[in-house]
Structure formats: C-alpha cells, structure tokens
Coordinates of C-alpha atoms and ligand atoms in Angstrom, one line a residue:
M142 CA -26.7 -36.6 39.4
T143 CA -29.6 -34.3 39.2
D144 CA -32.8 -34.6 37.3
T145 CA -32.8 -32.5 34.0
L146 CA -36.5 -32.2 33.6
A147 CA -36.5 -28.5 34.2
Q148 CA -33.1 -27.8 32.7
P149 CA -32.7 -28.3 29.0
A150 CA -29.1 -29.5 28.4
G151 CA -28.0 -27.6 25.4
T152 CA -25.7 -28.9 22.8
A153 CA -23.3 -27.1 20.5
S154 CA -25.2 -27.7 17.3
G155 CA -27.7 -25.0 16.5
S156 CA -30.9 -26.8 15.6
A157 CA -30.6 -29.3 18.4
S158 CA -30.1 -26.5 21.0
D159 CA -33.2 -27.6 22.9
T160 CA -32.1 -31.2 23.0
R161 CA -32.2 -32.5 26.6
R162 CA -29.6 -34.9 27.7
V163 CA -30.2 -37.6 30.2
D164 CA -28.6 -41.0 31.2
A165 CA -31.9 -42.9 30.8
L166 CA -35.2 -42.3 29.2
V167 CA -38.2 -44.5 30.1
V168 CA -41.3 -44.5 27.9
G169 CA -44.5 -45.1 29.9
A170 CA -45.4 -44.3 33.5
G171 CA -47.3 -47.4 34.3
L172 CA -46.2 -50.0 36.9
S173 CA -43.1 -50.9 35.0
G174 CA -42.0 -47.4 34.0
L175 CA -42.3 -46.1 37.6
Y176 CA -40.3 -48.9 39.1
M177 CA -37.6 -48.5 36.3
L178 CA -37.4 -44.8 37.3
H179 CA -36.9 -45.8 40.9
R180 CA -34.2 -48.4 40.1
F181 CA -32.3 -46.1 37.7
R182 CA -32.3 -43.3 40.2
E183 CA -30.9 -45.7 42.8
L184 CA -28.0 -46.3 40.3
G185 CA -27.5 -42.5 40.2
L186 CA -28.7 -42.1 36.6
T187 CA -30.5 -39.0 35.5
T188 CA -33.8 -40.5 34.4
V189 CA -36.9 -39.1 32.8
V190 CA -40.2 -40.9 32.1
L191 CA -42.2 -39.8 29.1
E192 CA -45.9 -40.6 29.5
A193 CA -48.6 -40.0 26.9
G194 CA -51.4 -40.0 29.4
G195 CA -52.6 -37.2 31.6
D196 CA -51.5 -39.0 34.8
I197 CA -49.4 -42.0 35.9
G198 CA -50.8 -45.5 36.1
G199 CA -50.5 -46.8 32.5
T200 CA -53.2 -49.4 31.8
W201 CA -55.0 -48.4 35.1
Y202 CA -55.1 -44.8 34.0
W203 CA -56.8 -45.6 30.7
N204 CA -59.1 -48.6 31.4
R205 CA -61.7 -47.0 33.6
Y206 CA -64.8 -48.8 32.2
P207 CA -67.5 -50.0 34.7
G208 CA -66.3 -53.1 36.5
A209 CA -62.6 -52.7 35.6
R210 CA -60.7 -54.8 38.0
C211 CA -57.6 -56.8 38.1
D212 CA -57.9 -60.6 37.7
V213 CA -54.9 -61.3 39.9
E214 CA -55.4 -60.9 43.7
S215 CA -54.5 -57.5 45.1
M216 CA -52.0 -58.9 47.5
E217 CA -50.2 -60.6 44.6
Y218 CA -50.7 -57.8 42.1
S219 CA -48.5 -55.3 44.0
Y220 CA -44.8 -54.4 44.1
S221 CA -42.7 -56.7 46.2
F222 CA -39.4 -54.7 46.1
S223 CA -40.1 -52.8 49.3
P224 CA -41.1 -54.9 52.4
E225 CA -42.1 -51.7 54.1
L226 CA -44.4 -50.7 51.2
E227 CA -46.2 -54.1 51.2
Q228 CA -46.6 -53.9 55.0
E229 CA -48.0 -50.4 55.1
W230 CA -50.5 -50.6 52.2
D231 CA -53.9 -52.1 52.9
W232 CA -56.1 -53.4 50.1
T233 CA -59.9 -53.5 50.5
E234 CA -60.9 -56.3 48.3
K235 CA -59.6 -59.7 47.1
Y236 CA -59.4 -58.4 43.5
P237 CA -58.5 -54.7 43.3
T238 CA -60.7 -52.3 41.3
Q239 CA -59.1 -49.9 38.8
P240 CA -59.6 -46.8 41.1
E241 CA -57.9 -48.7 44.0
I242 CA -55.0 -49.7 41.9
L243 CA -54.6 -46.1 40.7
R244 CA -54.6 -44.9 44.3
Y245 CA -51.9 -47.5 45.1
V246 CA -49.8 -46.3 42.1
H247 CA -50.0 -42.7 43.4
H248 CA -49.1 -43.8 46.9
V249 CA -46.0 -45.6 45.5
A250 CA -45.0 -42.5 43.5
D251 CA -45.5 -40.2 46.5
R252 CA -43.6 -42.5 48.8
F253 CA -40.6 -42.9 46.5
G254 CA -40.7 -39.4 45.2
L255 CA -41.2 -40.4 41.6
H256 CA -43.7 -37.7 40.4
D257 CA -40.9 -35.2 39.4
G258 CA -39.3 -37.7 37.1
V259 CA -42.4 -38.1 34.9
R260 CA -43.4 -35.8 32.0
L261 CA -47.1 -36.3 31.4
G262 CA -48.9 -35.7 28.2
T263 CA -45.8 -36.5 26.2
R264 CA -46.2 -39.1 23.5
V265 CA -43.0 -40.4 21.9
A266 CA -42.9 -40.3 18.1
S267 CA -39.5 -41.7 17.3
A268 CA -36.3 -43.1 18.7
H269 CA -33.2 -43.3 16.6
F270 CA -29.9 -44.9 17.6
G271 CA -26.7 -43.0 16.7
D272 CA -24.0 -45.2 15.3
E273 CA -21.4 -42.6 16.0
D274 CA -22.0 -41.9 19.6
G275 CA -23.9 -44.9 20.8
R276 CA -26.7 -42.8 22.1
W277 CA -30.4 -42.6 21.3
T278 CA -32.3 -39.5 20.1
V279 CA -35.9 -39.6 21.1
T280 CA -38.4 -37.1 19.6
T281 CA -41.9 -36.5 21.0
E282 CA -45.0 -35.6 19.0
A283 CA -44.7 -32.1 20.3
G284 CA -41.2 -31.9 18.8
E285 CA -39.1 -32.1 21.9
R286 CA -35.8 -33.9 21.5
W287 CA -34.1 -36.0 24.1
D288 CA -30.6 -37.5 24.0
T289 CA -30.1 -40.6 26.1
E290 CA -27.8 -43.5 26.8
Q291 CA -30.4 -45.9 28.0
L292 CA -33.9 -46.3 26.5
V293 CA -36.5 -48.4 28.2
M294 CA -39.8 -49.1 26.6
A295 CA -42.2 -49.6 29.5
T296 CA -45.1 -49.2 27.0
G297 CA -47.2 -52.1 28.2
C298 CA -48.5 -55.2 26.4
L299 CA -52.0 -53.9 25.9
S300 CA -51.9 -50.2 25.3
T301 CA -52.8 -49.6 21.6
S302 CA -56.5 -50.1 21.4
K303 CA -58.3 -51.2 18.3
L304 CA -61.7 -50.7 16.7
P305 CA -63.5 -53.2 14.5
E306 CA -62.4 -53.2 10.9
I307 CA -65.9 -52.5 9.5
P308 CA -67.2 -49.5 7.6
G309 CA -69.0 -46.7 9.2
V310 CA -67.3 -46.7 12.7
G311 CA -67.1 -42.9 12.7
T312 CA -70.6 -42.4 11.5
F313 CA -72.6 -43.3 14.6
A314 CA -74.6 -40.3 15.8
G315 CA -75.0 -41.4 19.4
R316 CA -72.4 -41.7 22.2
T317 CA -69.4 -43.9 21.5
F318 CA -67.0 -45.4 24.0
H319 CA -63.9 -47.7 23.9
T320 CA -63.2 -49.6 27.1
A321 CA -59.6 -48.6 26.9
H322 CA -60.4 -44.8 26.6
W323 CA -63.2 -44.5 29.1
P324 CA -64.2 -41.0 30.2
H325 CA -63.0 -39.9 33.6
D326 CA -66.5 -38.8 34.7
P327 CA -69.0 -41.7 35.3
V328 CA -71.1 -42.5 32.3
D329 CA -74.8 -42.9 33.0
F330 CA -76.6 -45.6 30.9
T331 CA -79.9 -45.3 32.8
G332 CA -82.8 -46.3 30.5
R333 CA -80.7 -46.1 27.3
R334 CA -80.4 -48.6 24.5
V335 CA -76.7 -49.8 24.6
A336 CA -74.7 -52.0 22.3
V337 CA -71.5 -53.7 23.5
I338 CA -69.2 -55.1 20.9
G339 CA -66.7 -57.6 22.2
T340 CA -66.7 -60.3 24.9
G341 CA -63.1 -60.4 26.0
S342 CA -62.0 -59.6 29.6
S343 CA -63.0 -55.9 29.3
G344 CA -66.5 -56.7 27.8
I345 CA -67.1 -59.5 30.3
Q346 CA -66.4 -57.1 33.2
A347 CA -68.3 -54.2 31.9
I348 CA -71.5 -56.0 30.6
P349 CA -73.0 -56.9 34.0
L350 CA -72.8 -53.4 35.3
I351 CA -74.0 -51.8 32.0
A352 CA -76.9 -54.2 32.0
E353 CA -78.0 -53.1 35.5
Q354 CA -78.4 -49.5 34.2
A355 CA -79.4 -49.8 30.6
G356 CA -83.0 -49.9 29.4
D357 CA -81.9 -52.4 26.8
L358 CA -78.5 -54.0 26.2
T359 CA -77.4 -55.9 23.1
V360 CA -74.1 -57.8 23.3
F361 CA -72.4 -58.6 20.0
Q362 CA -70.3 -61.7 20.5
R363 CA -67.8 -62.9 17.8
T364 CA -66.0 -65.5 19.9
A365 CA -67.5 -67.0 23.1
N366 CA -65.0 -66.8 25.8
F367 CA -64.2 -69.1 28.8
S368 CA -65.0 -67.1 32.0
M369 CA -64.9 -68.2 35.7
P370 CA -66.5 -66.6 38.7
A371 CA -64.1 -64.1 40.4
N372 CA -65.9 -64.6 43.8
N373 CA -64.6 -61.2 44.7
A374 CA -65.1 -60.3 48.4
P375 CA -63.8 -57.7 50.9
L376 CA -60.4 -58.4 52.3
S377 CA -60.7 -58.7 56.1
D378 CA -58.1 -57.1 58.2
E379 CA -57.4 -60.5 59.8
A380 CA -56.8 -62.2 56.4
Q381 CA -54.5 -59.3 55.4
T382 CA -52.6 -59.3 58.6
E383 CA -52.1 -63.1 58.3
R384 CA -50.8 -62.8 54.7
K385 CA -48.5 -60.0 55.6
K386 CA -46.8 -62.2 58.2
T387 CA -45.7 -64.5 55.4
Y388 CA -45.5 -62.1 52.5
R389 CA -41.9 -63.0 51.7
E390 CA -42.7 -66.7 51.3
H391 CA -45.7 -65.9 49.1
R392 CA -43.6 -63.6 46.9
E393 CA -40.9 -66.2 46.5
A394 CA -43.6 -68.8 45.6
A395 CA -45.0 -66.5 43.0
R396 CA -41.5 -65.8 41.5
T397 CA -40.8 -69.5 41.1
S398 CA -44.2 -70.5 39.8
G399 CA -45.4 -71.1 36.3
F400 CA -47.8 -68.1 36.0
G401 CA -46.5 -65.8 38.7
V402 CA -49.4 -66.9 40.9
P403 CA -48.6 -69.6 43.5
V404 CA -50.8 -72.6 42.8
P405 CA -49.9 -76.2 43.6
E406 CA -47.8 -77.8 40.8
A407 CA -49.7 -80.5 38.8
T408 CA -48.4 -84.0 38.9
Q409 CA -50.8 -86.0 36.8
S410 CA -52.3 -86.1 33.3
A411 CA -56.0 -85.2 33.2
L412 CA -56.6 -88.3 31.2
E413 CA -55.1 -90.7 33.7
V414 CA -57.5 -90.0 36.5
D415 CA -61.0 -91.2 37.0
P416 CA -63.6 -88.7 35.5
D417 CA -65.3 -88.3 39.0
E418 CA -62.0 -87.6 40.6
R419 CA -61.2 -85.1 37.8
H420 CA -64.5 -83.4 38.2
A421 CA -64.0 -83.1 41.9
K422 CA -60.6 -81.6 41.3
Y423 CA -62.1 -79.0 38.9
E424 CA -64.8 -78.2 41.4
S425 CA -62.1 -77.6 44.1
V426 CA -60.3 -75.0 42.0
W427 CA -63.4 -73.4 40.4
G428 CA -63.7 -69.8 41.2
R429 CA -60.6 -69.6 43.2
N430 CA -58.3 -67.8 40.8
L431 CA -57.5 -67.3 37.2
V432 CA -54.9 -70.1 36.7
G433 CA -56.1 -73.0 39.0
L434 CA -58.2 -74.8 36.4
L435 CA -55.5 -74.6 33.7
A436 CA -52.8 -75.6 36.2
S437 CA -54.8 -78.7 37.5
Y438 CA -53.1 -81.2 35.3
T439 CA -49.8 -81.5 33.5
D440 CA -51.2 -81.7 30.1
S441 CA -54.2 -79.2 30.3
I442 CA -52.5 -76.9 27.8
V443 CA -50.6 -79.4 25.7
D444 CA -53.1 -82.2 25.0
A445 CA -56.4 -81.4 23.2
D446 CA -58.3 -84.3 25.0
A447 CA -57.0 -83.3 28.4
N448 CA -57.9 -79.7 27.7
E449 CA -61.4 -80.6 26.5
T450 CA -62.2 -82.1 30.0
A451 CA -61.6 -78.5 31.5
A452 CA -63.4 -76.9 28.6
E453 CA -66.5 -79.0 29.1
F454 CA -66.4 -78.4 32.8
V455 CA -66.7 -74.6 32.1
R456 CA -69.5 -75.2 29.6
E457 CA -71.4 -77.2 32.2
K458 CA -71.1 -74.3 34.5
I459 CA -72.5 -72.0 31.9
R460 CA -75.5 -74.3 31.3
E461 CA -76.2 -74.3 35.0
V462 CA -76.4 -70.5 35.2
V463 CA -78.0 -69.5 31.9
H464 CA -81.7 -70.4 31.7
D465 CA -82.3 -70.3 28.0
P466 CA -80.4 -73.4 26.4
E467 CA -79.9 -71.6 23.1
T468 CA -78.3 -68.6 24.8
A469 CA -76.2 -70.9 27.0
E470 CA -74.9 -72.8 23.9
T471 CA -74.1 -69.5 22.1
L472 CA -72.1 -68.4 25.2
S473 CA -70.2 -71.8 25.2
P474 CA -66.8 -71.6 23.6
R475 CA -66.3 -74.5 21.0
D476 CA -63.8 -73.1 18.6
H477 CA -60.6 -72.9 20.8
P478 CA -59.1 -74.9 23.6
F479 CA -59.6 -73.6 27.2
G480 CA -56.9 -71.1 28.0
T481 CA -55.6 -70.5 24.6
K482 CA -57.4 -67.2 24.5
R483 CA -57.0 -65.3 27.8
P484 CA -59.7 -66.7 30.1
C485 CA -61.7 -64.3 32.1
L486 CA -62.8 -63.8 35.7
D487 CA -66.3 -62.3 36.0
S488 CA -68.9 -61.1 38.5
G489 CA -72.2 -62.2 37.3
Y490 CA -71.4 -62.3 33.6
Y491 CA -73.4 -65.4 32.5
A492 CA -76.4 -64.6 34.8
T493 CA -76.6 -61.2 33.1
F494 CA -78.1 -63.1 30.1
N495 CA -81.1 -64.2 32.1
R496 CA -82.2 -60.5 32.4
P497 CA -85.1 -59.5 30.2
N498 CA -83.3 -56.3 29.0
V499 CA -80.2 -58.2 27.7
H500 CA -79.9 -59.8 24.3
L501 CA -77.0 -61.7 22.7
V502 CA -76.2 -61.6 19.0
D503 CA -74.0 -64.3 17.7
L504 CA -71.7 -62.7 15.1
K505 CA -70.5 -66.1 14.0
K506 CA -73.9 -66.6 12.5
T507 CA -74.7 -63.0 11.5
P508 CA -71.5 -61.1 11.2
L509 CA -71.2 -57.3 11.7
T510 CA -71.3 -55.5 8.4
E511 CA -71.3 -51.9 9.4
V512 CA -71.8 -49.2 12.0
T513 CA -74.6 -46.9 10.9
E514 CA -75.8 -43.5 12.0
H515 CA -78.3 -45.1 14.3
G516 CA -76.5 -48.3 15.5
V517 CA -75.1 -51.5 14.3
R518 CA -75.9 -53.6 11.3
T519 CA -75.3 -57.3 11.0
S520 CA -75.8 -59.6 8.0
E521 CA -79.4 -60.0 9.3
R522 CA -80.6 -56.6 10.4
E523 CA -79.9 -53.2 11.9
Y524 CA -79.9 -52.7 15.7
E525 CA -80.8 -49.1 16.7
V526 CA -79.1 -47.9 19.9
D527 CA -78.3 -44.7 21.8
D528 CA -74.8 -45.8 23.0
L529 CA -72.1 -47.9 21.4
V530 CA -69.4 -49.5 23.5
F531 CA -66.4 -51.0 21.8
A532 CA -64.7 -53.6 24.0
T533 CA -62.7 -54.7 21.0
G534 CA -59.3 -55.0 22.5
F535 CA -55.8 -54.1 21.5
D536 CA -53.0 -54.4 19.0
A537 CA -51.2 -56.4 21.7
M538 CA -47.5 -56.9 22.5
T539 CA -46.0 -55.2 19.5
G540 CA -48.6 -52.4 18.7
S541 CA -47.2 -49.7 21.0
L542 CA -43.6 -50.4 20.0
L543 CA -44.3 -50.3 16.3
A544 CA -46.5 -47.2 16.7
M545 CA -43.2 -45.3 17.2
D546 CA -40.5 -44.9 14.6
V547 CA -37.8 -46.9 16.3
R548 CA -34.5 -47.3 14.4
G549 CA -31.4 -49.2 15.5
R550 CA -27.9 -49.6 14.1
G551 CA -27.6 -48.4 10.5
G552 CA -31.0 -46.8 10.7
R553 CA -32.8 -50.1 10.6
P554 CA -36.5 -49.7 11.5
L555 CA -37.8 -52.1 14.2
A556 CA -40.8 -52.5 11.9
D557 CA -38.5 -53.9 9.2
K558 CA -36.8 -56.3 11.7
W559 CA -40.2 -57.5 13.0
A560 CA -41.8 -57.7 9.5
D561 CA -42.5 -61.5 10.1
G562 CA -43.2 -61.1 13.7
P563 CA -41.3 -60.1 16.8
V564 CA -37.8 -61.5 17.4
S565 CA -35.9 -60.8 20.6
H566 CA -33.4 -62.0 23.2
L567 CA -35.5 -62.9 26.3
G568 CA -38.2 -60.5 25.2
L569 CA -35.9 -57.8 26.7
Q570 CA -33.6 -56.7 23.8
V571 CA -33.5 -56.8 20.0
A572 CA -30.1 -57.3 18.3
G573 CA -29.1 -54.2 16.4
F574 CA -30.9 -52.0 18.9
P575 CA -28.3 -51.3 21.7
N576 CA -29.3 -50.2 25.1
L577 CA -33.0 -50.5 24.1
Y578 CA -34.9 -52.6 26.6
M579 CA -38.5 -53.7 26.6
I580 CA -40.2 -54.4 29.8
T581 CA -42.3 -57.5 29.4
G582 CA -41.7 -57.5 25.7
P583 CA -42.7 -60.2 23.2
G584 CA -40.7 -63.4 23.9
S585 CA -41.0 -63.1 27.6
P586 CA -43.7 -64.6 29.9
S587 CA -45.4 -61.2 30.1
V588 CA -49.1 -61.6 29.4
L589 CA -49.0 -65.3 30.4
S590 CA -48.1 -64.2 34.0
N591 CA -49.0 -62.1 36.9
M592 CA -47.7 -58.9 35.3
M593 CA -46.3 -57.5 38.5
V594 CA -44.0 -60.5 39.0
S595 CA -42.7 -60.2 35.4
I596 CA -42.4 -56.4 35.5
E597 CA -40.2 -56.4 38.7
Q598 CA -38.1 -59.2 37.3
H599 CA -37.5 -57.4 34.0
V600 CA -36.8 -54.0 35.6
D601 CA -34.3 -55.6 38.0
F602 CA -32.6 -57.4 35.2
V603 CA -32.2 -54.2 33.2
A604 CA -30.9 -52.2 36.2
D605 CA -28.5 -54.9 37.1
A606 CA -27.2 -55.3 33.4
V607 CA -26.7 -51.5 33.1
A608 CA -24.9 -51.4 36.5
F609 CA -22.7 -54.3 35.4
A610 CA -21.8 -52.5 32.1
H611 CA -21.0 -49.3 33.9
A612 CA -18.9 -51.1 36.4
R613 CA -16.8 -52.5 33.5
G614 CA -16.5 -48.9 32.1
D615 CA -18.9 -49.7 29.2
T616 CA -22.0 -47.8 28.2
V617 CA -23.5 -50.1 25.6
V618 CA -25.2 -53.4 26.2
E619 CA -26.4 -55.2 23.1
S620 CA -27.9 -58.7 22.5
T621 CA -26.0 -60.7 19.9
E622 CA -27.8 -62.0 16.8
D623 CA -26.9 -65.6 17.8
A624 CA -28.5 -65.1 21.3
E625 CA -31.6 -63.6 19.7
R626 CA -32.0 -66.4 17.2
G627 CA -31.6 -69.0 19.8
W628 CA -34.1 -67.4 22.1
T629 CA -36.6 -66.8 19.4
D630 CA -36.4 -70.4 18.3
H631 CA -36.9 -71.6 21.8
V632 CA -39.9 -69.4 22.4
R633 CA -41.5 -70.7 19.1
E634 CA -40.6 -74.4 19.9
V635 CA -42.2 -74.2 23.4
G636 CA -45.2 -72.4 22.0
E637 CA -45.7 -75.0 19.3
Y638 CA -45.6 -77.8 21.9
T639 CA -48.8 -76.2 23.4
L640 CA -52.3 -75.7 22.1
Y641 CA -51.9 -71.9 22.1
P642 CA -51.3 -71.6 18.3
R643 CA -54.7 -73.3 17.7
A644 CA -56.6 -70.1 18.7
D645 CA -57.3 -67.0 16.8
S646 CA -56.2 -65.0 19.8
W647 CA -54.4 -61.7 20.3
Y648 CA -51.5 -63.8 21.7
M649 CA -51.2 -64.9 18.1
G650 CA -51.7 -61.4 16.6
A651 CA -54.9 -62.9 15.0
N652 CA -57.1 -60.0 16.0
V653 CA -55.3 -57.6 13.9
P654 CA -55.8 -58.0 10.1
G655 CA -52.4 -58.4 8.4
K656 CA -50.4 -59.0 11.6
P657 CA -48.0 -61.9 11.3
R658 CA -49.4 -65.0 13.0
V659 CA -46.8 -65.7 15.7
F660 CA -47.3 -66.8 19.3
M661 CA -45.7 -63.8 20.9
A662 CA -45.4 -64.8 24.6
Y663 CA -43.0 -67.2 26.3
I664 CA -44.9 -70.2 27.9
G665 CA -41.8 -71.8 29.4
G666 CA -42.9 -70.6 32.9
V667 CA -42.1 -67.5 35.1
G668 CA -39.9 -69.5 37.4
N669 CA -37.9 -71.2 34.7
Y670 CA -37.5 -67.9 32.8
R671 CA -36.3 -66.1 35.9
A672 CA -33.8 -68.8 36.7
H673 CA -32.5 -68.6 33.2
C674 CA -32.1 -64.8 33.4
D675 CA -30.4 -65.1 36.8
Q676 CA -28.0 -67.7 35.5
L677 CA -27.0 -65.4 32.6
A678 CA -26.4 -62.5 35.0
A679 CA -24.3 -64.8 37.3
D680 CA -22.2 -65.9 34.2
G681 CA -21.5 -62.4 33.2
Y682 CA -24.3 -62.0 30.6
P683 CA -23.4 -64.4 27.8
G684 CA -25.4 -63.4 24.7
F685 CA -24.9 -59.7 25.5
A686 CA -22.0 -57.7 24.0
F687 CA -20.6 -54.8 26.0
S688 CA -18.8 -51.9 24.5
S689 CA -18.4 -48.1 24.7
T690 CA -20.3 -47.2 21.5
Ligands
LIG918 P1 -59.9 -58.8 23.8 O1 -59.7 -59.9 24.8 O2 -59.1 -58.8 22.6 O3 -61.4 -58.9 23.4 C1 -61.9 -58.1 22.3 C2 -63.2 -58.6 22.0 O4 -63.7 -57.8 20.9 C3 -63.3 -60.1 21.5 O5 -64.4 -60.7 21.9 C4 -63.2 -59.9 20.0 O6 -63.6 -61.0 19.3 C5 -64.1 -58.7 19.8 N1 -63.8 -58.1 18.5 C6 -62.7 -57.6 18.1 N2 -62.8 -57.1 16.9 C7 -64.0 -57.4 16.5 C8 -64.8 -57.2 15.3 N3 -64.2 -56.6 14.2 N4 -66.0 -57.6 15.2 C9 -66.6 -58.3 16.3 N5 -66.0 -58.5 17.4 C10 -64.7 -58.0 17.5 O7 -59.7 -57.3 24.5 P2 -60.0 -57.0 26.0 O8 -61.3 -57.6 26.5 O9 -59.9 -55.5 26.1 O10 -58.9 -57.7 26.8 C11 -57.6 -57.7 26.3 C12 -56.7 -58.2 27.4 O11 -56.5 -57.2 28.4 C13 -57.2 -59.4 28.2 O12 -57.1 -60.6 27.5 C14 -56.4 -59.3 29.4 O13 -55.1 -59.9 29.2 C15 -56.3 -57.8 29.6 N6 -57.4 -57.4 30.5 C16 -57.3 -57.8 31.8 C17 -58.3 -57.5 32.7 C18 -58.2 -58.0 34.1 O14 -57.2 -58.3 34.5 N7 -59.3 -58.0 34.7 C19 -59.4 -56.7 32.2 C20 -59.4 -56.3 30.9 C21 -58.4 -56.7 30.1 P3 -62.7 -62.2 18.9 O15 -62.4 -62.9 20.2 O16 -63.4 -63.0 18.0 O17 -61.4 -61.6 18.4

C-alpha cells in the first residue's frame, strides 16, 4: 500500500470530496507515534501521523527550557526494537539532554524513513466514529478531514500545559515563558530579575541554570518536592561499549521490572531492619537513579511509617546542603509521602538556594493572589520582576485526549464517558470507542515507568492486535464493557492499596481545579502488566470483541 499524504482520496459525496482515506491515523509524532508509524507500515497499512508541533519529537520538541533532561538513563530511555539501532547510536551523557534526545529522534526517523509519514503543524480538532461503516472521521483545526480504520492517540501523558488559576496572568508587561513552550532560540536572563513559579521536575531542572544568569531569582514554591542528585556525567566509550555487549539482557530486565528500570527487587520491609542498616541502604542507592530509593523496601510505597524513613532521609540530605535552616525547612516536603508526587532528579537544585541572588517564597504561607503588570503578588506583597517563568505543569494523562472532540459509538463523547474520571481496558482502549487506541493511556503503567519501555510495549500490543484482527478477516477491535469495568476496578484497587491517593498530585488530577480526583496510572508494575497483556494476546484477546463494523 502507498502513503496517501500527497494524494487526497476523494469520495463520492460532494462536501467530503477532500477527505483523505487511510488505513491508520496516528495523532502525535513523539516517541510513541513514530514507532506506531513504523509498526503499522510493517503491516502494510497506509499510515499518516498528524502532529501539532513544527517538528517531530513530542515532549522533547516542546520542553526546551534550560536544563531539560531525561530522568531515565540514556541507554535505557531509547528504543529497543532494533538491535542495530541501539548498537549504532552513541549517547554522550548518563542522562540525555533535550537536544540530544531530539537528535536521536531525528536519527530514528531518518534511519527508518518516517519523515514522509508525518504531517507537521496539524492539530486534530475532532474524531468521530461512524456506526454505519465502522470507520473514524478525523478533522483538523485547519478543516482537513481524514477517514481511517485505525485511530491511535499517541498524544503523550504530559502535553497539555497549564497556567496558574489566578487573576492577571495575561497582564504582565515583561517577558513570560512556560517551560512546556520554551522558545527555540536561547533565552538570556543575564542580570535580570526573574520569577519562577513551580517546583516540579521542570522547575527543579531549570532553576539552577536560570540562577546562574539572573541578577535576582525568586522561586515561588507551593509544594516542596523530593529531589535527588542526578550525578550526571559524560558516558565513556568503554562504559557504553560494555553496556552494548549485554544490551539484550538489560532490555529484558527493564521489561520485567516494576518501573521499567532494572533495579534489584526489594525483599524486606523498611521497618524490619535496623535503622543503621536502613540508612546504609539508602546511602547506597542515593543519587544512583530515580527509582532506587522507592524500590529499596517492599513497603516503601504502601506503608506510611516505612515511607517516612525514606522521606526523612531526603530531608536530612536537604539540610546537609542548604545553609539557612529556615530555607532548608521550607524546601523539605512534609505534606505528602515520598514518591506519591513524582520525585525529581536535579543538578545542584538545593545548593542554588545558598546563592545570594536566589530567594524562596513559600506559597503555603503567603499564597499567590495575582499576576500584575510588574510581577507577582502574594497575600503578603508584590514582587517586581522583568521575566516570569511558569513551570506550572500539565493537565496530565487525560488533558490532551479531552482537548479533542472524540465521539464513539452512538456519538457518545469521551468527555461524557470520562466525566467521573478515566475508565479504560488496560489503559489502551475505551469500550464504545472501537479501533481507538491510546498509547500509555490512563490505566496503564505509563507515567509510573520508563516511558520508552511502556511505549514500545503498547505500540507492539496495538500492532499485534490489529494484525490478529486482519488475519481473521475483521477490521474492528473493541474492548468489552465487562473487561473495561474489571480493569478499571483493578487499577483503582491497586492504587488504593498504596499511598499515592494521599497526595495532591497530577497523578490524581489534583492540580487541575474541577478535575475528578482519581489515581490515573496503574501501579501494578511494568513487568506484571506486560505479562498480563502477553497472556491476553496468547489467549486470543479475551475482553476484546472482533467484528467487521
Ligand atoms: P509539575 O510536576 O506538575 O509541577 C508544577 C509545579 O507548579 C508544582 O510545583 C505546582 O505546585 C506548581 N503550581 C501549579 N499551579 C500552581 C499555582 N496555581 N500556584 C502555585 N504553584 C503552582 O509539572 P512539571 O514540573 O512540568 O513536571 C510534570 C511532569 O513531567 C513531571 O512530574 C515528570 O513526570 C515530567 N517531567 C519529567 C522530566 C524529566 O524526566 N527530567 C522533566 C520535566 C518534567 P503543586 O505541587 O502544589 O501543585
């Protein structure tokens, strides 16, 4: 089959004469969308990727703020589907920077000939399922119409950015930035008065670098976050060559692990070991990777007392670095268990607060009240600045999906189906929305994992399910209501067994006013989840209905 990008496939009906017909449409040309394109093309499906951005790369295209870097090691945050690709590409640092990941994405797209399947600058407005013909009609904001059998939402978990819900955000007269929409040209903060609002992963990465340039930096913190040193370093040729010799084993270990990052499996409760032994254990994993501290003991994420031992360990580290005890205390998280908001990896974050040009404002004590023409006002005073940086995060997991007008069987809107929070079968499909797949959707391990491991697993599952259907002579794959209910209940039960629901996190939708408070990711473990999906495939996909419309 040929690609129809350049060839509108006309239909008989007049007004729809410019509708383009494809076998598969993918929304989003990030790491998941590009791999989906590759897999669908291998199946011989005419496939087009619609991408809102001006280039491929997804999250790594948009998030270009100073210090933007992946928190998973480069040799693990990379595609594993091609042994040749993993052998030929060389990473330069332990943790890859945003520009390096973008170069890698381009290398992959060049190598596998993917560029011509992507339409850039094309934002999807709606996707409606046709009950009559079992196909989707997708409309873009520019008014283009696409007719497709398969529709894959590779829209990312953290793509719809958000601003603080305070008055005056548009009134600031100086320069304004959001970390998720950073300019492509370098931003110079030299000598300027800068405010950063937000201390999540983005803020924590950007703040040390902005502080080095700015004349004066004020950090507005609502919730203190747990952050650990990245200990980033150049990746030597020797270390890389060694790893490449055993890449297959590492990949397998990642796929069967809890978080998609191979770490030794915990065997003991944090509370059954001697405090000195526990401390030594925490020291041994400190600064090694994102998940080691949380994965040290079996009960770190399910028992509040066990968790507190890890939380206090981090606070101790903060006190060791930050000179001023009051600032150290303000930076010490006390309102949520360790790991229940996404922990961060940083390069010099806490030490930044020892600089004379850096000030910390505790918004728990003096909340933000408005953005003014000259800066930011809290309940206490106004802070006049030249530049305002919003590191205020995303409407996560569901935001990008619900930003489109998606309607399934009978014209039912996805927004209606998800009014009380997302329901799904495996985080892959929603009952009543045939042939619509979500890559790393809510209800899958997604954001609780190394995204590359989860992306590849989902894309492979989708490609295999579509191939299975076609081999049977069917065109439609649809999760059953029963399977969806069972999975959604399971996701909730496993989540409720943990400490995650105790935090006001974006995992819970708590950062978006009015969003249903639901723990949206699956914490059953990447390896267990994969085994479950593999078993379903081996058993002929129970929980999925196959038909021709
Ligand atoms: P985030 O974690 O949601 O952090 C947003 C920050 O803005 C939080 O400190 C939040 O405070 C604050 N905030 C939001 N609304 C506010 C308001 N109205 N007033 C005051 N403060 C407000 O967003 P992010 O830092 O962009 O990171 C999101 C996720 O993206 C991360 O958790 C991670 O999964 C991913 N990410 C990964 C990397 C990496 O791998 N290195 C880097 C960046 C991002 P509250 O906590 O009180 O809501």
